[in-house]
Amino acid sequence: ATQAAIDQLEVSLAIDETYFPSWSLLADCHLTMGDVSQSLEALGRGLRAVDQGREGFRVFIEVGLENRVKAYAAADALEDLVDTILDATNDRLPDGLVPWAIGRVYTLQGERREAVPYFEEALPYLERAAQLTPLDGETRTRLAQVYQGLERREEALQALGSGDGDAGSASFLSTAFELGLEFAEQGQHAQAAEAFERVLASNDRIFGAHRNLGVMYYNYLGRQEEGVVHFERAVELDPENAEAPLLRQVIDQYRGR
């Protein structure tokens, strides 16, 4: 079935080679077949496609970037992926999008040190873009990810905003949640709580965000009642979660049951 899809995509691209989504799907099909070189070639050709430039690259980074990175990394081709992106874009996108994306590629693989120079390059472009389009939640989220990668967490939280304009998006939610965890690890419990509050303001149905915000309130910020309310909400959302029995115990103890 995958080979049939490859054949069909190649026919389609012979008719219109400027349609990036077809190149993207072709790259995914080759990767599924275990042919990394053909996959990267298709991706590079797609990124170079006539008149695609910015929009083609946006499709690449916005549709399953994390899964793509994992797949190429599993094939020991992460550096090849970075090289393909750099070679194909060739400075045609002067808005910081390419260095941001490469920084994210490394960050998603836990290689934060390698991400730093790319985030530093992307930072002035994204800061400027956020000033010009302050209501663009996507840009603010990317700027927050850059600040986060540079360990400037307070600025990341400020850049992230409340989620308006990007409410509920996976990138906003994951970035806010990760910031909350990092603040908590640093002992900055008020900032951690603020980050988890922003997650829940966009999506109130995330067990981990309720659980973590409850911990911040109950254990560190002297807001036990509010903490218990979040524990109760977490248990309501996922009563079979492995942490649910412990949360029920805390709830019952607090409620005097």
XYZ file of C-alpha atoms in Angstrom:
257
model
C 0.000 0.000 0.000
C 2.851 2.390 0.782
C 4.542 1.723 -2.549
C 1.235 2.351 -4.333
C 0.956 5.674 -2.492
C 4.514 6.566 -3.567
C 3.673 5.780 -7.203
C 0.523 7.903 -7.055
C 2.332 10.835 -5.433
C 5.090 10.723 -8.033
C 2.472 10.900 -10.798
C 0.829 13.843 -9.060
C 4.141 15.665 -8.662
C 4.996 15.095 -12.326
C 1.903 17.197 -13.063
C 2.484 19.856 -10.381
C 5.846 19.836 -8.644
C 5.111 23.022 -6.695
C 2.573 21.439 -4.312
C 4.502 20.974 -1.071
C 2.008 18.710 0.760
C 2.575 16.027 -1.892
C 6.328 16.216 -1.386
C 5.783 16.027 2.357
C 3.628 12.918 2.038
C 6.169 11.370 -0.335
C 8.923 11.987 2.217
C 6.808 10.328 4.902
C 6.108 7.311 2.686
C 9.797 6.776 1.929
C 10.582 7.087 5.630
C 7.926 4.477 6.415
C 9.623 2.192 3.882
C 12.942 2.735 5.657
C 14.489 4.683 2.779
C 15.884 7.695 4.626
C 17.879 9.095 1.706
C 14.850 9.113 -0.604
C 12.765 10.642 2.170
C 15.215 13.498 2.702
C 15.552 14.019 -1.039
C 11.771 14.376 -1.371
C 11.656 16.753 1.577
C 14.476 18.877 0.148
C 12.892 19.018 -3.304
C 9.609 20.045 -1.736
C 11.212 22.843 0.258
C 12.923 24.071 -2.912
C 9.732 23.893 -4.967
C 8.928 26.932 -7.038
C 6.948 29.581 -5.155
C 6.609 27.418 -2.081
C 9.214 29.055 0.155
C 7.547 30.354 3.262
C 4.213 28.546 2.994
C 5.763 25.196 2.164
C 8.057 25.464 5.125
C 5.164 26.421 7.381
C 3.355 23.262 6.317
C 6.451 21.238 7.168
C 6.877 22.661 10.655
C 3.197 22.847 11.558
C 2.105 19.352 10.557
C 3.588 16.734 12.840
C 7.046 18.233 13.367
C 7.567 16.306 16.610
C 6.681 12.958 15.017
C 8.909 13.682 12.033
C 11.836 14.528 14.270
C 11.374 11.301 16.232
C 11.219 9.280 13.035
C 14.401 10.751 11.571
C 16.168 10.488 14.909
C 15.188 6.816 15.163
C 16.826 6.347 11.767
C 19.967 8.090 13.071
C 19.372 10.864 10.544
C 18.760 13.907 12.718
C 21.810 15.806 11.462
C 20.873 14.868 7.899
C 17.436 16.375 8.506
C 19.007 19.622 9.753
C 21.354 19.738 6.751
C 18.440 19.155 4.368
C 16.468 22.033 5.898
C 19.446 24.404 5.732
C 20.385 23.432 2.175
C 16.831 23.604 0.869
C 15.810 26.891 2.444
C 19.147 28.587 1.699
C 18.323 31.793 3.578
C 15.136 32.331 1.565
C 13.092 32.810 4.731
C 14.540 35.852 6.544
C 12.014 35.874 9.392
C 13.739 33.572 11.849
C 11.496 30.636 10.984
C 14.292 28.321 9.854
C 16.632 28.749 12.862
C 13.601 28.498 15.172
C 12.575 25.214 13.533
C 16.075 23.760 13.758
C 16.265 24.812 17.389
C 13.007 22.962 17.958
C 14.352 19.893 16.148
C 17.213 19.689 18.632
C 15.036 20.596 21.625
C 12.524 17.867 20.835
C 15.395 15.384 20.973
C 16.648 16.757 24.286
C 19.756 18.285 22.693
C 19.284 21.764 24.111
C 22.897 22.839 23.863
C 22.850 22.320 20.097
C 19.635 24.344 19.883
C 21.041 27.482 21.546
C 22.843 29.106 18.566
C 19.788 28.630 16.353
C 17.479 30.123 18.960
C 19.858 33.064 19.390
C 19.694 33.651 15.646
C 15.900 33.425 15.588
C 15.330 35.652 18.624
C 15.544 39.175 17.097
C 13.287 38.196 14.186
C 10.623 36.704 16.461
C 10.807 39.602 18.919
C 10.199 41.979 16.034
C 7.373 39.839 14.657
C 5.693 39.735 18.070
C 5.869 43.531 18.272
C 4.317 43.911 14.826
C 1.597 41.294 15.362
C 0.955 41.186 19.121
C -2.271 39.209 18.681
C -0.617 36.418 16.682
C -0.583 33.578 19.183
C 1.531 31.365 16.936
C 4.340 33.922 16.827
C 4.146 34.487 20.589
C 4.360 30.750 21.216
C 7.452 30.461 19.028
C 9.043 33.416 20.795
C 8.272 31.768 24.139
C 9.920 28.550 22.935
C 13.038 30.509 21.992
C 13.208 32.220 25.383
C 12.637 28.843 27.031
C 15.462 27.276 25.028
C 17.729 30.111 26.170
C 16.618 29.532 29.798
C 14.932 32.934 29.951
C 11.786 31.471 31.469
C 10.248 34.642 32.879
C 10.351 36.220 29.428
C 8.990 33.006 27.940
C 5.976 33.118 30.229
C 5.394 36.768 29.393
C 5.719 36.119 25.651
C 3.347 33.181 25.814
C 0.466 35.384 26.896
C -2.828 33.876 27.948
C -3.387 31.767 24.867
C -5.740 34.158 23.106
C -5.182 33.930 19.366
C -3.709 30.453 19.782
C -6.052 29.058 22.420
C -5.927 25.328 22.817
C -3.239 24.732 20.176
C -0.916 21.834 20.877
C 2.186 24.037 20.698
C 0.789 26.583 23.168
C -0.349 23.898 25.605
C 2.872 21.897 25.497
C 5.056 24.999 25.842
C 3.083 26.339 28.806
C 3.081 22.910 30.453
C 6.839 22.471 29.965
C 7.454 25.931 31.402
C 5.404 24.984 34.448
C 7.538 21.899 35.003
C 10.768 23.862 34.600
C 9.655 26.571 37.018
C 8.654 23.892 39.536
C 12.054 22.208 39.239
C 13.690 25.583 39.945
C 11.515 26.094 43.017
C 9.664 29.002 41.395
C 6.253 27.789 42.460
C 4.249 30.968 41.785
C 5.524 31.082 38.204
C 4.879 27.350 37.803
C 1.315 27.870 38.969
C 0.861 30.710 36.484
C 2.063 28.505 33.632
C -0.317 25.671 34.567
C -3.141 28.208 34.949
C -2.564 29.254 31.357
C -2.727 25.645 30.205
C -6.074 25.184 31.922
C -7.419 28.503 30.669
C -7.029 27.096 27.165
C -7.983 23.495 27.895
C -9.624 22.549 31.176
C -9.476 18.814 30.537
C -5.790 18.050 31.126
C -5.214 15.758 34.111
C -1.555 16.658 34.551
C -2.162 20.394 34.560
C -4.844 20.096 37.261
C -2.655 17.755 39.275
C 0.413 19.988 39.024
C -1.467 23.208 39.714
C -3.058 21.504 42.716
C 0.386 20.596 44.035
C 1.616 24.177 43.613
C -1.420 25.554 45.448
C -1.663 22.877 48.143
C 1.994 22.297 48.994
C 3.707 25.602 48.303
C 1.421 28.617 47.926
C -0.851 28.263 50.945
C -3.969 27.852 48.832
C -5.070 24.409 50.003
C -8.759 24.756 49.138
C -7.967 25.714 45.551
C -5.411 22.914 45.373
C -7.959 20.346 46.481
C -10.445 21.621 43.917
C -7.892 20.932 41.198
C -7.146 17.490 42.638
C -10.875 16.754 42.505
C -11.073 17.928 38.920
C -8.093 15.761 37.979
C -9.695 12.668 39.504
C -12.968 13.488 37.772
C -11.201 13.689 34.424
C -9.205 10.469 34.786
C -10.405 8.307 37.696
C -8.261 5.371 36.527
C -5.029 7.335 36.466
C -2.260 5.745 38.547
C -2.047 8.926 40.659
C -5.789 9.092 41.330
C -5.708 7.014 44.573
C -3.121 9.319 46.145
C -5.095 12.382 45.097
C -8.277 10.873 46.576
C -6.406 10.285 49.828
C -5.338 13.944 49.994
C -8.866 15.061 49.112
C -10.486 12.867 51.772
C -8.015 13.959 54.422
C -8.608 17.636 53.647
C -12.389 17.231 53.479
C -12.411 15.280 56.774
C -13.848 12.152 55.267
